[in-house]
CSV table of C-alpha atoms and ligand atoms in Angstrom, one decimal:
chain,number,residue,atom,x,y,z
A,1,MET,CA,0.0,0.0,0.0
A,2,PRO,CA,1.5,3.4,-0.9
A,3,VAL,CA,2.4,5.6,2.0
A,4,HIS,CA,0.7,9.0,1.7
A,5,GLU,CA,2.5,11.9,3.2
A,6,GLU,CA,-0.8,13.4,4.4
A,7,ALA,CA,-1.4,10.2,6.5
A,8,ILE,CA,2.0,10.4,8.2
A,9,ALA,CA,2.5,14.0,9.0
A,10,ARG,CA,0.7,14.1,12.4
A,11,PRO,CA,3.0,14.1,15.4
A,12,ALA,CA,3.5,10.7,17.0
A,13,GLY,CA,5.7,9.5,19.9
A,14,ILE,CA,9.4,10.4,19.8
A,15,ARG,CA,11.8,7.9,18.1
A,16,LEU,CA,15.4,8.5,19.1
A,17,TRP,CA,18.8,7.0,18.2
A,18,ASP,CA,21.8,7.6,20.4
A,19,VAL,CA,25.2,6.5,19.1
A,20,ALA,CA,28.3,6.8,21.2
A,21,PRO,CA,31.3,8.6,19.7
A,22,GLN,CA,33.4,6.4,17.4
A,23,ASN,CA,36.1,6.9,14.7
A,24,GLY,CA,37.0,10.4,16.0
A,25,PHE,CA,34.6,11.7,13.4
A,26,ALA,CA,30.9,11.5,12.8
A,27,LEU,CA,28.3,12.3,10.2
A,28,ALA,CA,24.5,12.2,10.2
A,29,LEU,CA,22.1,13.4,7.6
A,30,HIS,CA,18.4,13.6,7.0
A,31,GLY,CA,16.3,13.6,3.8
A,32,GLY,CA,13.2,15.1,5.4
A,33,ALA,CA,10.5,14.1,7.9
A,34,GLY,CA,7.6,14.1,5.5
A,35,GLY,CA,8.0,10.5,4.2
A,36,LEU,CA,7.2,9.5,0.6
A,37,ILE,CA,5.0,11.7,-1.4
A,38,GLU,CA,2.2,9.9,-3.2
A,39,GLU,CA,3.6,10.7,-6.6
A,40,LEU,CA,6.9,9.2,-5.7
A,41,SER,CA,5.8,6.2,-3.6
A,42,SER,CA,6.0,3.9,-6.6
A,43,GLU,CA,9.8,4.3,-6.4
A,44,GLY,CA,9.7,2.4,-3.1
A,45,THR,CA,12.3,3.1,-0.5
A,46,ASP,CA,15.2,1.6,-2.4
A,47,ALA,CA,15.8,4.8,-4.4
A,48,PHE,CA,15.6,6.9,-1.3
A,49,GLU,CA,18.1,4.6,0.5
A,50,GLU,CA,20.4,4.8,-2.4
A,51,GLY,CA,20.3,8.6,-2.3
A,52,LEU,CA,20.9,8.7,1.4
A,53,ALA,CA,23.9,6.3,1.1
A,54,ILE,CA,25.5,8.3,-1.7
A,55,ALA,CA,25.2,11.5,0.3
A,56,HIS,CA,26.6,9.9,3.4
A,57,ALA,CA,29.6,8.5,1.4
A,58,ALA,CA,30.4,11.9,0.0
A,59,GLY,CA,30.6,13.5,3.4
A,60,ARG,CA,32.3,10.5,5.1
A,61,ALA,CA,35.1,10.5,2.5
A,62,ILE,CA,36.0,14.1,3.5
A,63,LEU,CA,36.0,13.3,7.2
A,64,GLU,CA,37.9,10.1,6.7
A,65,ARG,CA,40.9,11.9,5.2
A,66,GLY,CA,40.9,14.4,8.0
A,67,GLY,CA,38.9,17.1,6.2
A,68,HIS,CA,36.8,19.9,7.7
A,69,ALA,CA,33.3,19.2,9.1
A,70,LEU,CA,32.0,22.2,7.1
A,71,ASP,CA,33.2,20.6,3.8
A,72,ALA,CA,31.7,17.3,4.8
A,73,VAL,CA,28.2,18.7,5.5
A,74,CYS,CA,28.2,20.8,2.3
A,75,ALA,CA,29.3,17.8,0.2
A,76,THR,CA,26.6,15.7,1.8
A,77,VAL,CA,23.8,18.3,1.2
A,78,GLU,CA,25.0,18.9,-2.4
A,79,GLN,CA,24.3,15.2,-3.2
A,80,LEU,CA,20.8,15.5,-1.7
A,81,GLU,CA,20.2,18.7,-3.6
A,82,ASN,CA,21.2,17.0,-6.9
A,83,HIS,CA,18.9,14.0,-6.2
A,84,ARG,CA,15.4,14.5,-7.7
A,85,LEU,CA,13.6,12.6,-4.9
A,86,PHE,CA,14.4,14.9,-2.0
A,87,ASN,CA,12.9,18.3,-1.3
A,88,ALA,CA,15.9,20.5,-2.1
A,89,GLY,CA,17.7,21.6,-5.2
A,90,ARG,CA,16.3,19.5,-8.1
A,91,GLY,CA,13.0,18.0,-7.2
A,92,ALA,CA,12.2,20.5,-4.5
A,93,ALA,CA,8.6,21.2,-3.4
A,94,LEU,CA,6.7,23.7,-5.6
A,95,THR,CA,5.3,27.0,-4.5
A,96,ALA,CA,1.6,27.9,-5.0
A,97,LEU,CA,2.6,29.4,-8.4
A,98,GLY,CA,4.3,26.2,-9.5
A,99,GLY,CA,7.9,27.4,-9.2
A,100,VAL,CA,10.8,26.6,-6.9
A,101,GLU,CA,12.3,28.8,-4.2
A,102,HIS,CA,15.1,27.4,-2.2
A,103,ASP,CA,16.2,28.2,1.4
A,104,ALA,CA,19.6,27.1,2.8
A,105,SER,CA,22.0,27.7,5.6
A,106,VAL,CA,25.3,26.6,6.9
A,107,MET,CA,26.9,27.1,10.3
A,108,ASP,CA,30.4,26.3,11.4
A,109,GLY,CA,31.0,25.3,15.1
A,110,SER,CA,33.3,28.3,15.4
A,111,GLY,CA,30.2,30.5,15.3
A,112,GLU,CA,30.3,31.7,11.6
A,113,ALA,CA,27.1,31.2,9.6
A,114,GLY,CA,25.6,32.0,6.2
A,115,ALA,CA,22.1,31.7,4.8
A,116,ILE,CA,19.9,32.4,1.8
A,117,ALA,CA,16.2,32.5,1.3
A,118,ALA,CA,13.9,32.5,-1.8
A,119,SER,CA,16.8,31.5,-4.1
A,120,ARG,CA,15.8,30.8,-7.7
A,121,HIS,CA,19.0,30.5,-9.6
A,122,ALA,CA,21.6,28.5,-7.7
A,123,LYS,CA,21.9,24.9,-8.7
A,124,ASN,CA,23.3,24.1,-5.2
A,125,PRO,CA,21.9,26.6,-2.7
A,126,VAL,CA,24.0,25.2,0.1
A,127,TYR,CA,27.2,26.6,-1.5
A,128,VAL,CA,25.7,30.0,-2.0
A,129,ALA,CA,24.8,30.1,1.7
A,130,ARG,CA,28.4,29.2,2.4
A,131,SER,CA,29.6,32.0,0.2
A,132,VAL,CA,27.4,34.5,2.0
A,133,MET,CA,29.4,33.4,5.1
A,134,GLU,CA,32.8,33.4,3.5
A,135,LYS,CA,32.6,36.0,0.8
A,136,SER,CA,30.2,38.7,2.0
A,137,PRO,CA,30.1,40.9,5.1
A,138,HIS,CA,26.5,39.6,5.6
A,139,LEU,CA,24.9,36.5,7.2
A,140,PHE,CA,21.5,36.2,5.5
A,141,LEU,CA,20.7,37.1,1.9
A,142,VAL,CA,17.2,37.0,0.4
A,143,SER,CA,16.7,36.2,-3.3
A,144,PRO,CA,20.4,36.1,-4.4
A,145,SER,CA,20.8,37.3,-7.9
A,146,LYS,CA,22.0,35.1,-10.8
A,147,GLU,CA,25.0,37.5,-11.2
A,148,MET,CA,26.0,37.0,-7.6
A,149,VAL,CA,25.7,33.2,-7.8
A,150,ILE,CA,28.0,33.3,-10.9
A,151,ASP,CA,30.4,35.9,-9.4
A,152,TRP,CA,30.9,33.6,-6.4
A,153,GLY,CA,31.8,30.8,-8.8
A,154,HIS,CA,28.7,28.6,-8.4
A,155,GLU,CA,26.6,26.9,-11.1
A,156,THR,CA,23.2,28.3,-12.0
A,157,ALA,CA,20.2,26.4,-13.2
A,158,GLU,CA,16.8,27.4,-14.8
A,159,GLN,CA,13.5,26.7,-13.1
A,160,GLU,CA,12.9,23.8,-15.6
A,161,TYR,CA,15.9,22.0,-14.0
A,162,PHE,CA,14.4,22.1,-10.5
A,163,ILE,CA,10.8,21.4,-11.4
A,164,THR,CA,10.0,17.7,-11.7
A,165,GLU,CA,6.8,16.0,-12.9
A,166,PRO,CA,6.0,14.2,-9.7
A,167,ARG,CA,6.2,17.6,-7.9
A,168,GLN,CA,3.9,19.1,-10.4
A,169,ARG,CA,1.4,16.3,-9.9
A,170,GLN,CA,1.7,16.7,-6.1
A,171,LEU,CA,1.0,20.4,-6.3
A,172,ALA,CA,-2.0,19.8,-8.5
A,173,ARG,CA,-3.4,17.2,-6.2
A,174,ILE,CA,-2.9,19.3,-3.1
A,175,GLN,CA,-4.4,22.4,-4.8
A,176,ALA,CA,-7.4,20.4,-5.9
A,177,SER,CA,-8.0,19.1,-2.4
A,178,GLN,CA,-8.8,20.7,0.9
A,179,LEU,CA,-5.8,19.2,2.6
A,180,VAL,CA,-4.6,21.1,5.7
A,181,ALA,CA,-2.1,18.5,6.8
A,182,PRO,CA,1.5,19.7,6.7
A,183,ARG,CA,3.6,18.4,3.8
A,184,HIS,CA,7.3,18.6,4.3
A,185,GLY,CA,10.7,17.4,3.3
A,186,THR,CA,14.1,19.2,3.5
A,187,VAL,CA,17.6,17.8,3.6
A,188,GLY,CA,20.4,18.4,6.1
A,189,ALA,CA,23.6,17.2,7.6
A,190,VAL,CA,25.7,17.5,10.7
A,191,ALA,CA,29.3,16.5,11.2
A,192,ARG,CA,32.1,16.4,13.7
A,193,ASP,CA,35.6,16.1,12.2
A,194,SER,CA,38.7,14.5,13.6
A,195,HIS,CA,39.9,17.9,14.8
A,196,GLY,CA,36.9,18.3,17.0
A,197,ARG,CA,35.1,20.8,14.8
A,198,VAL,CA,31.3,20.5,14.2
A,199,ALA,CA,29.2,22.0,11.4
A,200,ALA,CA,25.6,21.9,10.2
A,201,ALA,CA,24.0,22.5,6.7
A,202,THR,CA,20.3,22.5,5.8
A,203,SER,CA,18.6,23.0,2.5
A,204,THR,CA,15.0,23.0,1.3
A,205,GLY,CA,12.3,23.9,-1.2
A,206,GLY,CA,10.0,24.6,1.7
A,207,MET,CA,6.4,23.5,2.0
A,208,VAL,CA,4.4,22.3,-1.0
A,209,ASN,CA,2.0,25.0,-2.2
A,210,GLN,CA,3.6,27.7,0.0
A,211,GLN,CA,3.0,31.4,-0.8
A,212,LEU,CA,5.6,33.0,-2.9
A,213,GLY,CA,8.1,34.5,-0.5
A,214,ARG,CA,7.3,32.3,2.4
A,215,VAL,CA,10.4,31.4,4.4
A,216,GLY,CA,10.6,28.5,6.8
A,217,ASP,CA,13.1,27.6,9.5
A,218,THR,CA,15.8,26.1,7.3
A,219,PRO,CA,17.8,29.4,6.7
A,220,ILE,CA,17.1,30.8,10.1
A,221,ILE,CA,20.1,30.2,12.3
A,222,GLY,CA,19.0,28.8,15.6
A,223,ALA,CA,15.7,27.5,14.3
A,224,GLY,CA,16.4,24.9,11.6
A,225,ASN,CA,20.2,24.9,11.8
A,226,TYR,CA,22.8,25.6,14.5
A,227,ALA,CA,26.4,24.6,15.4
A,228,ARG,CA,28.7,25.3,18.4
A,229,ASN,CA,31.9,23.3,18.8
A,230,GLU,CA,31.5,23.1,22.6
A,231,PHE,CA,28.0,21.7,22.4
A,232,ALA,CA,26.5,20.3,19.2
A,233,ALA,CA,25.5,20.8,15.6
A,234,ILE,CA,21.8,20.3,14.6
A,235,SER,CA,19.9,20.2,11.4
A,236,CYS,CA,16.1,20.1,11.4
A,237,THR,CA,13.2,19.2,9.2
A,238,GLY,CA,9.5,19.6,9.8
A,239,GLU,CA,6.9,22.3,10.1
A,240,GLY,CA,9.1,25.3,9.8
A,241,GLU,CA,6.8,27.7,11.6
A,242,ALA,CA,6.9,25.5,14.7
A,243,PHE,CA,10.7,25.3,14.5
A,244,ILE,CA,11.0,29.0,14.3
A,245,ARG,CA,8.6,29.7,17.2
A,246,GLY,CA,10.5,27.1,19.4
A,247,VAL,CA,14.0,28.2,18.1
A,248,VAL,CA,14.4,24.4,18.1
A,249,ALA,CA,18.1,24.0,17.1
A,250,TYR,CA,19.3,26.6,19.5
A,251,ASP,CA,16.9,25.4,22.3
A,252,ILE,CA,18.8,22.1,22.3
A,253,VAL,CA,22.1,23.8,22.7
A,254,ALA,CA,20.7,26.1,25.3
A,255,ARG,CA,19.6,23.1,27.4
A,256,MET,CA,23.1,21.7,27.2
A,257,ARG,CA,24.6,25.1,27.9
A,258,TYR,CA,22.5,26.3,30.8
A,259,LEU,CA,21.0,23.2,32.2
A,260,GLY,CA,24.0,20.9,31.7
A,261,SER,CA,21.8,18.4,29.8
A,262,GLU,CA,23.3,15.6,27.7
A,263,LEU,CA,22.5,15.8,24.0
A,264,PRO,CA,19.9,13.0,23.9
A,265,GLU,CA,18.0,14.5,26.8
A,266,ALA,CA,18.1,17.9,25.3
A,267,VAL,CA,16.9,16.7,21.9
A,268,ALA,CA,14.0,14.7,23.5
A,269,ALA,CA,12.9,17.6,25.8
A,270,THR,CA,13.0,20.1,22.9
A,271,ILE,CA,11.0,17.9,20.6
A,272,GLU,CA,8.5,17.2,23.4
A,273,THR,CA,8.0,20.8,24.5
A,274,GLU,CA,8.4,22.8,21.3
A,275,LEU,CA,6.9,20.3,18.7
A,276,THR,CA,4.7,17.6,20.2
A,277,ALA,CA,3.1,19.8,22.8
A,278,ASN,CA,2.2,22.2,20.0
A,279,HIS,CA,0.8,19.4,17.8
A,280,SER,CA,3.7,19.9,15.3
A,281,SER,CA,5.8,17.3,13.7
A,282,GLY,CA,9.3,16.9,12.4
A,283,GLY,CA,12.8,15.7,13.3
A,284,LEU,CA,16.4,16.4,13.4
A,285,VAL,CA,20.0,15.0,13.2
A,286,SER,CA,22.6,16.2,15.7
A,287,VAL,CA,26.1,15.5,16.7
A,288,GLY,CA,27.8,16.5,19.9
A,289,GLY,CA,31.1,18.2,20.3
A,290,ASP,CA,32.4,14.7,21.4
A,291,GLY,CA,31.1,13.0,18.3
A,292,ARG,CA,28.0,11.5,19.9
A,293,VAL,CA,25.2,11.2,17.3
A,294,VAL,CA,21.5,11.7,18.2
A,295,VAL,CA,18.8,11.3,15.5
A,296,ALA,CA,15.2,11.9,16.5
A,297,HIS,CA,11.8,12.6,15.1
A,298,ASN,CA,8.1,12.8,16.3
A,299,SER,CA,6.9,12.5,12.7
A,300,PRO,CA,6.0,8.9,11.9
A,301,ARG,CA,8.9,8.7,9.5
A,302,MET,CA,12.1,10.5,8.7
A,303,PHE,CA,14.7,9.7,6.0
A,304,ALA,CA,18.1,9.7,7.6
A,305,ALA,CA,21.6,8.1,7.5
A,306,PHE,CA,24.3,7.7,10.1
A,307,GLU,CA,26.7,5.1,11.4
A,308,ASP,CA,26.6,3.0,14.5
A,309,GLU,CA,29.1,0.3,15.6
A,310,ASN,CA,27.6,-2.1,13.0
A,311,GLY,CA,27.9,0.2,10.0
A,312,LEU,CA,25.6,2.5,8.0
A,313,VAL,CA,22.1,2.9,9.4
A,314,LEU,CA,19.4,4.0,6.9
A,315,LEU,CA,16.1,5.2,8.1
A,316,THR,CA,13.3,5.4,5.5
B,401,LIG,N1,11.2,23.0,7.5
B,401,LIG,C1,11.0,23.2,6.2
B,401,LIG,C2,10.2,24.5,6.0
B,401,LIG,O1,9.4,24.8,6.8
B,401,LIG,C3,10.2,22.1,5.5
B,401,LIG,C4,10.6,20.7,5.9
B,401,LIG,O2,11.5,20.5,6.6
B,401,LIG,O3,10.0,19.8,5.3
B,401,LIG,O4,10.4,25.1,5.0
């Protein structure tokens, strides 16, 4: 029986994975908490698993050779943006007008961050967010121009590249119905490298049928994305408005910082108080400054990948 996203978006109990530090480095990624969309459910979960595994391998290869956590999360998210099944880059959710507007952010555990919203020209929004951090005096840029994307050395793409047929069918079905259930996706990654640095990157097409100009939590530092070397890196997915109200990513770090909570307890408490208690759903991947990985969601599903002592774990 095909899984319908509308049927799975309601908040459920929290599911949480807690993996002790290993290897000296760690990587966890998510491909959204929305589950399969009806128009893509015929693909089964194999294609999603393959996409998650490719993205994990891209980031892991960087960490394995002693690379930077920020490079690893960007390389991971780039793969997910290029994959047509995930809600980011190509294959992203469509706005009410049938186009694509991307939001993305990156944060390095040192405290530097960059973000973009309503991006229409960048093939890989995650790298433009990184360029805002590294090449501009700003942190958050709305609607980056095509010229700027090119100036910063990134590939551009036309709307036709981002818009896929299943997403068009999804938009038509949702616009024709009276559905009020949240429909979400988003991709993201967190990493801790062998030098003890953490980083987070998150990228999305937002919510299906969203108004032009609507911005969710993904590019908002502290809401959908956050990283601090001493504490943790967190990348979120779910109902953006709830993540913004609850300042979810930073709330987890604040619990560690001011209450002395361990990462798993902080994650569980934040999901419970800021999402479940408000009837909102979603999930997140996180890595502690010590390399501990915590993956959790209160949505009935979440696409994710991380390693435990037995190897790669794929959640679909
Ligand atoms: N959080 C994203 C947004 O609200 C959507 C998602 O994660 O599915 O734009």
